Structure formats: structure tokens, C-alpha cells
mmCIF file of N, CA and C in Angstrom:
data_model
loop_
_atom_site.group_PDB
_atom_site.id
_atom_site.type_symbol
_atom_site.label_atom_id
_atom_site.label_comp_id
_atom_site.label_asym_id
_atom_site.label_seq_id
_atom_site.Cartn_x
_atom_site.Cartn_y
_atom_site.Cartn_z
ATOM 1 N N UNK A 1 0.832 -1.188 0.000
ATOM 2 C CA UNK A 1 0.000 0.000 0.000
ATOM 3 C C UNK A 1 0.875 1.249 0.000
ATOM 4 N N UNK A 2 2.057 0.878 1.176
ATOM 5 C CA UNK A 2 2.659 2.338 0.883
ATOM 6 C C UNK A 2 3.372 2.792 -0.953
ATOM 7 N N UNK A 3 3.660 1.965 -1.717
ATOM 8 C CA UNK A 3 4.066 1.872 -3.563
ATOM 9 C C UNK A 3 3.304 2.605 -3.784
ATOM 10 N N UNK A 4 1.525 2.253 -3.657
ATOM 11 C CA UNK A 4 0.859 2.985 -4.214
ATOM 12 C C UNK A 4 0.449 4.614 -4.062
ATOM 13 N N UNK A 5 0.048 4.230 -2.735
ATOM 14 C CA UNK A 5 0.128 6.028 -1.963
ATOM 15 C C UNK A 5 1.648 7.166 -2.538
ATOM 16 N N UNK A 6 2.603 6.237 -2.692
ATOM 17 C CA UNK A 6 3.666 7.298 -2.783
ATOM 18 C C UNK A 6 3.296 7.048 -4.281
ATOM 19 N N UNK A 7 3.059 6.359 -5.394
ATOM 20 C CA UNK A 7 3.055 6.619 -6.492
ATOM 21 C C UNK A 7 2.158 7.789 -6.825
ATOM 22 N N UNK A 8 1.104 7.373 -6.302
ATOM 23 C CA UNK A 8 -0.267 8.787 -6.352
ATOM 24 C C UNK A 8 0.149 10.078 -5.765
ATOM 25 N N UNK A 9 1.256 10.011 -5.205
ATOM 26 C CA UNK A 9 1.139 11.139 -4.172
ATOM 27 C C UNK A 9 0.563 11.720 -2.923
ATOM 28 N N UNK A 10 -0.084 10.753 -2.307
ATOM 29 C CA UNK A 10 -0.688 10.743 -1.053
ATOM 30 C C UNK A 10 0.142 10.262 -0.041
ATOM 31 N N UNK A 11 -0.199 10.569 1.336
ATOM 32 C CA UNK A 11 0.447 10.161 2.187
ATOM 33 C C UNK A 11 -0.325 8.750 2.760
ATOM 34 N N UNK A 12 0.322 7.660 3.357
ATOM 35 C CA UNK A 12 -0.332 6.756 3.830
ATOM 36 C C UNK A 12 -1.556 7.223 5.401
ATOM 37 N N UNK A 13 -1.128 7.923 6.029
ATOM 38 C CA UNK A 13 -2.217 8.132 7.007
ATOM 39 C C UNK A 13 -3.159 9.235 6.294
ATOM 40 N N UNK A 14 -3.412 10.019 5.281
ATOM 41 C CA UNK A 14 -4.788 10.627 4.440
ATOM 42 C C UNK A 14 -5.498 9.308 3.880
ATOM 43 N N UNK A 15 -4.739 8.291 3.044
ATOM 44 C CA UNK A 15 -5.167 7.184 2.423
ATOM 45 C C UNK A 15 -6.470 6.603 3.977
ATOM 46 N N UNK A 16 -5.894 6.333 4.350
ATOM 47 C CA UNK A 16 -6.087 5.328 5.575
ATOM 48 C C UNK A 16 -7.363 6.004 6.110
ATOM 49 N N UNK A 17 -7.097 7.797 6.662
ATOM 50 C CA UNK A 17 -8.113 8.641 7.242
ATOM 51 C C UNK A 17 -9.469 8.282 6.129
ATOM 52 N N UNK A 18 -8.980 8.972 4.752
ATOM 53 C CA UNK A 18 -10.081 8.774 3.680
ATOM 54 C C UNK A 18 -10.853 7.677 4.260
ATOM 55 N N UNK A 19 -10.551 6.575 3.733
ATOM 56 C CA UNK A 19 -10.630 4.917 3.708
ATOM 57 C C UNK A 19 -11.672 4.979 5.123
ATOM 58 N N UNK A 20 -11.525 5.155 6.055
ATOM 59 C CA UNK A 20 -12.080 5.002 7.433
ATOM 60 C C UNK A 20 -12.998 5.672 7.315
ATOM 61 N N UNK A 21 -12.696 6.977 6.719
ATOM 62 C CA UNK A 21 -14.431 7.633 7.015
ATOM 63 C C UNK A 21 -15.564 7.289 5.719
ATOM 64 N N UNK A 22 -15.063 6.392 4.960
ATOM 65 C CA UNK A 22 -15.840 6.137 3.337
ATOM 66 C C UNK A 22 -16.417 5.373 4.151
ATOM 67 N N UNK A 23 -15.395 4.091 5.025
ATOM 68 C CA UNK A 23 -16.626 3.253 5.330
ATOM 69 C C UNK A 23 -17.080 3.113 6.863
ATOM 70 N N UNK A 24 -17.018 3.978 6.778
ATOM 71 C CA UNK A 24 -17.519 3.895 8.736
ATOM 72 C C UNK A 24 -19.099 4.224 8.844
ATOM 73 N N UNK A 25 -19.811 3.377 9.370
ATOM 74 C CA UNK A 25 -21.139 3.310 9.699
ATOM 75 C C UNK A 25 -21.675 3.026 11.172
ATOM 76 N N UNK A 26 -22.076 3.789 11.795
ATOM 77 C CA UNK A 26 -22.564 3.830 13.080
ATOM 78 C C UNK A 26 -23.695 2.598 13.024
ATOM 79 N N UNK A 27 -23.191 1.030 13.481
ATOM 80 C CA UNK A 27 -24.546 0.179 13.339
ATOM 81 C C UNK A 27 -25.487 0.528 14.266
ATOM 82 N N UNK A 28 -25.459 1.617 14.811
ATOM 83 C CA UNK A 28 -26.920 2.125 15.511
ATOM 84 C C UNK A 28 -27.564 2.972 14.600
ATOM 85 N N UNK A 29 -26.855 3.731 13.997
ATOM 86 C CA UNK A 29 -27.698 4.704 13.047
ATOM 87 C C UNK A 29 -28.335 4.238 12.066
ATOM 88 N N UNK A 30 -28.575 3.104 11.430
ATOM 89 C CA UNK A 30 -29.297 2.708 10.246
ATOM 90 C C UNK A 30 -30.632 2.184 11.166
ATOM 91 N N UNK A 31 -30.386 1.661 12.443
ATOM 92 C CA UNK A 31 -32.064 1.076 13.168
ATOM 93 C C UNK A 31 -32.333 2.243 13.204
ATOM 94 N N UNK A 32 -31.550 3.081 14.125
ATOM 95 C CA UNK A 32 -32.564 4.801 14.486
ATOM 96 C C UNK A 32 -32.902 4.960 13.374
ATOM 97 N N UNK A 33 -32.459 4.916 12.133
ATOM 98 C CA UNK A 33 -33.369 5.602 10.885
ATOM 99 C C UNK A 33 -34.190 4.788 10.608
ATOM 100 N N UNK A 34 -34.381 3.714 10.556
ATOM 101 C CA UNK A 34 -35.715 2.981 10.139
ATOM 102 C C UNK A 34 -36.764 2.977 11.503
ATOM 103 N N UNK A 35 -36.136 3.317 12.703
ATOM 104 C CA UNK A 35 -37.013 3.391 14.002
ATOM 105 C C UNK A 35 -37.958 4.619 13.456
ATOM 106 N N UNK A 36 -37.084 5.654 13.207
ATOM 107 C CA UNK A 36 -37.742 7.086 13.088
ATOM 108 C C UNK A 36 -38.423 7.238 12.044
ATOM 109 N N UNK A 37 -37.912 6.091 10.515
ATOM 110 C CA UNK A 37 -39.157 6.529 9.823
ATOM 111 C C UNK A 37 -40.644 5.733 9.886
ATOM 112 N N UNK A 38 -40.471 4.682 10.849
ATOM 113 C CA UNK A 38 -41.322 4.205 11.325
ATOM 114 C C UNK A 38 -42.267 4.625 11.804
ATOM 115 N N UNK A 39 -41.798 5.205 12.990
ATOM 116 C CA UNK A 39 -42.894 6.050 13.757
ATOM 117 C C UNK A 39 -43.554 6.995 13.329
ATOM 118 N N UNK A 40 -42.602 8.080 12.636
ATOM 119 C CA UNK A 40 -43.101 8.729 11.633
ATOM 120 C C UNK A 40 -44.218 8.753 10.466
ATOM 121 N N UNK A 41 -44.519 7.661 10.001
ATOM 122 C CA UNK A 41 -45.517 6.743 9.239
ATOM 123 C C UNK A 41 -46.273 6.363 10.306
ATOM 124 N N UNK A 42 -46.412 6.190 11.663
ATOM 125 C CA UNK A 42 -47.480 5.781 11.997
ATOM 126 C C UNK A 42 -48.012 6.615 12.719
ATOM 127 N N UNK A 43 -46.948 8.372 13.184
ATOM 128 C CA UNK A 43 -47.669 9.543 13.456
ATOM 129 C C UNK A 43 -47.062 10.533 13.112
ATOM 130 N N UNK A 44 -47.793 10.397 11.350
ATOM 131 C CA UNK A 44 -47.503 11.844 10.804
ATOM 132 C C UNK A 44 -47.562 13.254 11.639
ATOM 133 N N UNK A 45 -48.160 13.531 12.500
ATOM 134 C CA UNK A 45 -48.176 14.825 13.182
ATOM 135 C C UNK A 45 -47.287 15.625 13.600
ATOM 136 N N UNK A 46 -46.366 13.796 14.326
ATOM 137 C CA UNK A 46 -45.283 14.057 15.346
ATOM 138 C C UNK A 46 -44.129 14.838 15.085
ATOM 139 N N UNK A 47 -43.741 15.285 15.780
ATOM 140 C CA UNK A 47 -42.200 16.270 15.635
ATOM 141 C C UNK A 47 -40.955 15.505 16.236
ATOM 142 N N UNK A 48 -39.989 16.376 16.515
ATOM 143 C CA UNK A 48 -38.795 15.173 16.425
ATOM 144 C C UNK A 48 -39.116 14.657 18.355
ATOM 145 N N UNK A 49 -38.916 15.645 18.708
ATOM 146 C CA UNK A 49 -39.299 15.588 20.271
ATOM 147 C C UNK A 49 -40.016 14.484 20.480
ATOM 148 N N UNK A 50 -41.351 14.110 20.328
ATOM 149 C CA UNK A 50 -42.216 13.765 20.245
ATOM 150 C C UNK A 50 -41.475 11.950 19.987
ATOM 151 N N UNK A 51 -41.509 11.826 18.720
ATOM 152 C CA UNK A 51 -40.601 10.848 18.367
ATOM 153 C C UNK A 51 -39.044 9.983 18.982
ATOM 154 N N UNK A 52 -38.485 11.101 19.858
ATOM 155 C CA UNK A 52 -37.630 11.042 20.446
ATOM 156 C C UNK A 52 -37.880 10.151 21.947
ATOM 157 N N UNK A 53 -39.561 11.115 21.948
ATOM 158 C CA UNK A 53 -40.237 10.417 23.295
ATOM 159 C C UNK A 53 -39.952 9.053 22.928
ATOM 160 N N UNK A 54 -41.150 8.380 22.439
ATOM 161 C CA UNK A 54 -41.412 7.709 21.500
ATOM 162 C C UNK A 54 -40.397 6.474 21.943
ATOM 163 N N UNK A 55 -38.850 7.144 20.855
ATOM 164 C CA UNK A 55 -37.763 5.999 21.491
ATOM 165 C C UNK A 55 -37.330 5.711 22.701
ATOM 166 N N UNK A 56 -37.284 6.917 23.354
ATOM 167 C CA UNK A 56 -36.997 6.337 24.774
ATOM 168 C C UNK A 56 -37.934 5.498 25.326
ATOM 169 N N UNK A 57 -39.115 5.728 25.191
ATOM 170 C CA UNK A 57 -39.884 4.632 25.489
ATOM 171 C C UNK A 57 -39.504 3.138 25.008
ATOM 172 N N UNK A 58 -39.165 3.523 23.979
ATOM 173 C CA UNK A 58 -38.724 1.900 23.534
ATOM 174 C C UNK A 58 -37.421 1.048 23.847
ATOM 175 N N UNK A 59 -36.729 1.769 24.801
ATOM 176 C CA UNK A 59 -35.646 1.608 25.369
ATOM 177 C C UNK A 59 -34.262 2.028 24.150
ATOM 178 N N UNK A 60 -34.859 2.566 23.350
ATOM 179 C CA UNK A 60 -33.762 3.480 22.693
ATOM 180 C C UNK A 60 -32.990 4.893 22.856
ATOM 181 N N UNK A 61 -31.653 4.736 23.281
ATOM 182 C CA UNK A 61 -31.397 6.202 24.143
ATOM 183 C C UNK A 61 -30.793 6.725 22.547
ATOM 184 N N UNK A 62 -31.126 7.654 22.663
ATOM 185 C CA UNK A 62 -30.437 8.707 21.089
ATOM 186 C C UNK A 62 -30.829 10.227 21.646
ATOM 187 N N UNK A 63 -30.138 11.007 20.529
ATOM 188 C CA UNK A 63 -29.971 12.752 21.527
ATOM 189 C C UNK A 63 -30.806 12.656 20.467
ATOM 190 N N UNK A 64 -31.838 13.624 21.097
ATOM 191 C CA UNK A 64 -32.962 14.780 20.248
ATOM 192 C C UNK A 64 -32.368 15.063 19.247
ATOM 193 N N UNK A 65 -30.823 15.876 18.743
ATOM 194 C CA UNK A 65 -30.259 16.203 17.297
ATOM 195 C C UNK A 65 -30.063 15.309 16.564
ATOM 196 N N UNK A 66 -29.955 13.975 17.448
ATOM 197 C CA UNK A 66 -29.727 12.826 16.369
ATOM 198 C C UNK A 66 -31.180 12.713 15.879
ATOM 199 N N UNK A 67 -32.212 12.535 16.423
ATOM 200 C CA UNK A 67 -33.334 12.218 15.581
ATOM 201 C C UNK A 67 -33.974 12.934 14.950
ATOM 202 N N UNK A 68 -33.397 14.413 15.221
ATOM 203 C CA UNK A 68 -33.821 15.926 13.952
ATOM 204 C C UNK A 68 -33.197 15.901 12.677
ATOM 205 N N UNK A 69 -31.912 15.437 13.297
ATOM 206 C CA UNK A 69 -30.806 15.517 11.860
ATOM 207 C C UNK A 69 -31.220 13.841 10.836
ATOM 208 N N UNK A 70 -31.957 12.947 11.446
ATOM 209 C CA UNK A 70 -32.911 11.908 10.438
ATOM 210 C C UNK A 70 -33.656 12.682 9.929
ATOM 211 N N UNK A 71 -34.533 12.884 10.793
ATOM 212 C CA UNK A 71 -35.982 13.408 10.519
ATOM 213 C C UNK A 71 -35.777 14.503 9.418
ATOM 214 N N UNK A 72 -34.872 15.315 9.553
ATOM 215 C CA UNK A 72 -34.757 16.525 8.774
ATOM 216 C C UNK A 72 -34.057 15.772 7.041
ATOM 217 N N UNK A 73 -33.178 14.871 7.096
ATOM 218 C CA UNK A 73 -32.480 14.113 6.087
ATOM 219 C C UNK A 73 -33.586 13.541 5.682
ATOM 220 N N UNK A 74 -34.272 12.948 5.940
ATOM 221 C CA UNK A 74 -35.406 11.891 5.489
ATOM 222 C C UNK A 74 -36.607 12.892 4.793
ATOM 223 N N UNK A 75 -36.838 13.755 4.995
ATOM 224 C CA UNK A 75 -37.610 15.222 4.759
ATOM 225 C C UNK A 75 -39.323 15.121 5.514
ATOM 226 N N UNK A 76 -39.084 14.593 6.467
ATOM 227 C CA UNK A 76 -39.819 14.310 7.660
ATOM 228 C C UNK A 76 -40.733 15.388 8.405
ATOM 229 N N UNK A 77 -39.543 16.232 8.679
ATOM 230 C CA UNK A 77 -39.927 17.253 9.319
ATOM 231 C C UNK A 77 -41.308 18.102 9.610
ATOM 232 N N UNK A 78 -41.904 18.649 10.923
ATOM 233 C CA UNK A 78 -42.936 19.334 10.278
ATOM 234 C C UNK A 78 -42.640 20.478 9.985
ATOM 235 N N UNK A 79 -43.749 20.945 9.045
ATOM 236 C CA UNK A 79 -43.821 22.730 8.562
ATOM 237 C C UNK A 79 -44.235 23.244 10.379
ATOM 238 N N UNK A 80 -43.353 24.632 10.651
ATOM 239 C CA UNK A 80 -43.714 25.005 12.159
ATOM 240 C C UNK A 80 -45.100 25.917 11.364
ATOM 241 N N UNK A 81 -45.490 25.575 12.491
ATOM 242 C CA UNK A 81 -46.791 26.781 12.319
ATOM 243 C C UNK A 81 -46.779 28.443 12.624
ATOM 244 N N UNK A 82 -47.368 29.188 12.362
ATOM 245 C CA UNK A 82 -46.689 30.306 12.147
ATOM 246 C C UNK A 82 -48.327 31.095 12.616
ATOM 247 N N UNK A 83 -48.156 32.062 13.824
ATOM 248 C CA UNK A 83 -49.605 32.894 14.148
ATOM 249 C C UNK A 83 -49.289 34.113 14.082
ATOM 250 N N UNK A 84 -50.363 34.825 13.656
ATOM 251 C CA UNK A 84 -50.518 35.958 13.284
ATOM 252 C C UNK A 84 -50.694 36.530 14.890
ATOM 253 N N UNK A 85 -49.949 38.112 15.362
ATOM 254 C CA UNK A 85 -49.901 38.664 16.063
ATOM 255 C C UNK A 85 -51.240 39.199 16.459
ATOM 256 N N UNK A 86 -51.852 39.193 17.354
ATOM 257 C CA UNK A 86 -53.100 39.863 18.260
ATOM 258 C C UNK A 86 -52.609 41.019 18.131
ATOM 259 N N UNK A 87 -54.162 41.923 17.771
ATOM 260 C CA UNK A 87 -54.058 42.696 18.152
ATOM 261 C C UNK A 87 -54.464 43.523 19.556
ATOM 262 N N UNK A 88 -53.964 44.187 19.727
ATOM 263 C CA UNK A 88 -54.368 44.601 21.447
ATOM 264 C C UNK A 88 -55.497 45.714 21.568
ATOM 265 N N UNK A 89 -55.392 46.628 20.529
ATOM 266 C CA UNK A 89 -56.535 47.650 20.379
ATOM 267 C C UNK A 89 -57.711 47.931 19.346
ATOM 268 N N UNK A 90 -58.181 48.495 19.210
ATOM 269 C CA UNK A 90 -59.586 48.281 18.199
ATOM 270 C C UNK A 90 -59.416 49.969 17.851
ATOM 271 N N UNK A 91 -59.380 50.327 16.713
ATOM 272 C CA UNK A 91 -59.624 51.687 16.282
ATOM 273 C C UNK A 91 -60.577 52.601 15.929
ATOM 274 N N UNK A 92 -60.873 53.436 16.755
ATOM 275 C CA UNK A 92 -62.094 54.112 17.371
ATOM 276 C C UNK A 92 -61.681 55.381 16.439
ATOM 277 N N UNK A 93 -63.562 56.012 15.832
ATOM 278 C CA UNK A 93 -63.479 56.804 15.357
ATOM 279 C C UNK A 93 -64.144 57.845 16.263
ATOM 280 N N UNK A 94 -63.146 59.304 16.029
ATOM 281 C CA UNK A 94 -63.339 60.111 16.370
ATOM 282 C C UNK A 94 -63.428 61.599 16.184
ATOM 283 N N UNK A 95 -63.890 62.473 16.615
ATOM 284 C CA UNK A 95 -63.870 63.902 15.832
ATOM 285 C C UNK A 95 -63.378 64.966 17.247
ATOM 286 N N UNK A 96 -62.544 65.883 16.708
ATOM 287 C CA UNK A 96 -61.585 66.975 17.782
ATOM 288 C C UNK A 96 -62.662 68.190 17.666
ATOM 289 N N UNK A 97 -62.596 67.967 18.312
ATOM 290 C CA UNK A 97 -63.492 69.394 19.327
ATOM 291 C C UNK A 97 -62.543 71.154 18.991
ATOM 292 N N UNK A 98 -61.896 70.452 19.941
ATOM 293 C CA UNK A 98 -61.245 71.755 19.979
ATOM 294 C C UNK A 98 -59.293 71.237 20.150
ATOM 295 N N UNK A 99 -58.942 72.521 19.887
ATOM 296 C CA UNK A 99 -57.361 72.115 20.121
ATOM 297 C C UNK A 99 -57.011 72.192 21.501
ATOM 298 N N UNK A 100 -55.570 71.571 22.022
ATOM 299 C CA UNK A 100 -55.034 72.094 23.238
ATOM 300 C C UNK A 100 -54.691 72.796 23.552
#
């Protein structure tokens, strides 16, 4: 391996770094993603929180960002809802008398 790396011009520990992160797979992260799109399919409503519940209940410990950063990859996510500001006063018509 080192022939080749020095033929290419690479160093053997970039080769190696590359190589490790091409194939490195968290074997927890492929269940959490089929956990999450699971649930997800069986409550569209839910948000990641929610879902997050969800796993812990199921004796699955994972951080809330881990199951946003699925949820959000998978295009899961919900639309947030968005409210229109109250208003506080009502606009009264009126006529001036006189000045101050």
C-alpha cells in the first residue's frame, strides 16, 4: 500500500483517514433511521421531540439532534406553524373638538 500512496502522491495516514471515514457506519444509526421513519408513518403529526419520546420509550437512548438531523435528512420534518400577532386595540373613530 505504501508503492501505491507514494506513487499517487498521497500520504499513507490521508489514504487510511479517507478509507475510514468512506466506510464507517454507526450500526446504531441505520435502526434509528428505520425506528424514526417508522414512527413517523405511523404519526404523521409528530415532531422530532415527540418521536424522540417515542424511542426512549422503547428503550432506545439517542440525543434529540440525532433524531432531527434523520428526521430533517429523510424530509420528515414538520412545517412550524406560524400565528398571526393579536391585536391589542380596536380603532375608534373620532372627531376633535377643539385644540389644546
Amino acid at each position: 500500500m505504501e508503492k501505491v500512496c507514494r506513487l499517487l502522491g498521497v500520504h499513507k495516514s490521508t489514504f487510511y483517514r479517507q478509507k475510514a471515514k468512506a466506510t464507517f457506519v454507526r450500526p446504531k444509526q441505520a435502526v434509528i433511521q428505520e425506528k424514526v421513519r417508522v414512527l413517523c408513518q405511523q404519526h404523521p403529526t409528530y415532531g422530532y421531540r415527540r418521536i424522540w419520546a417515542l424511542l426512549k420509550r422503547q428503550g432506545i437512548e439517542v440525543n434529540q439532534k440525532t433524531v432531527y438531523s434523520v428526521m430533517k435528512a429523510e424530509g420528515l420534518t414538520q412545517k412550524q406553524k406560524r400565528y398571526e400577532a393579536k391585536r391589542t386595540y380596536q380603532p375608534v373613530d373620532f372627531q376633535i373638538n377643539s385644540s389644546n
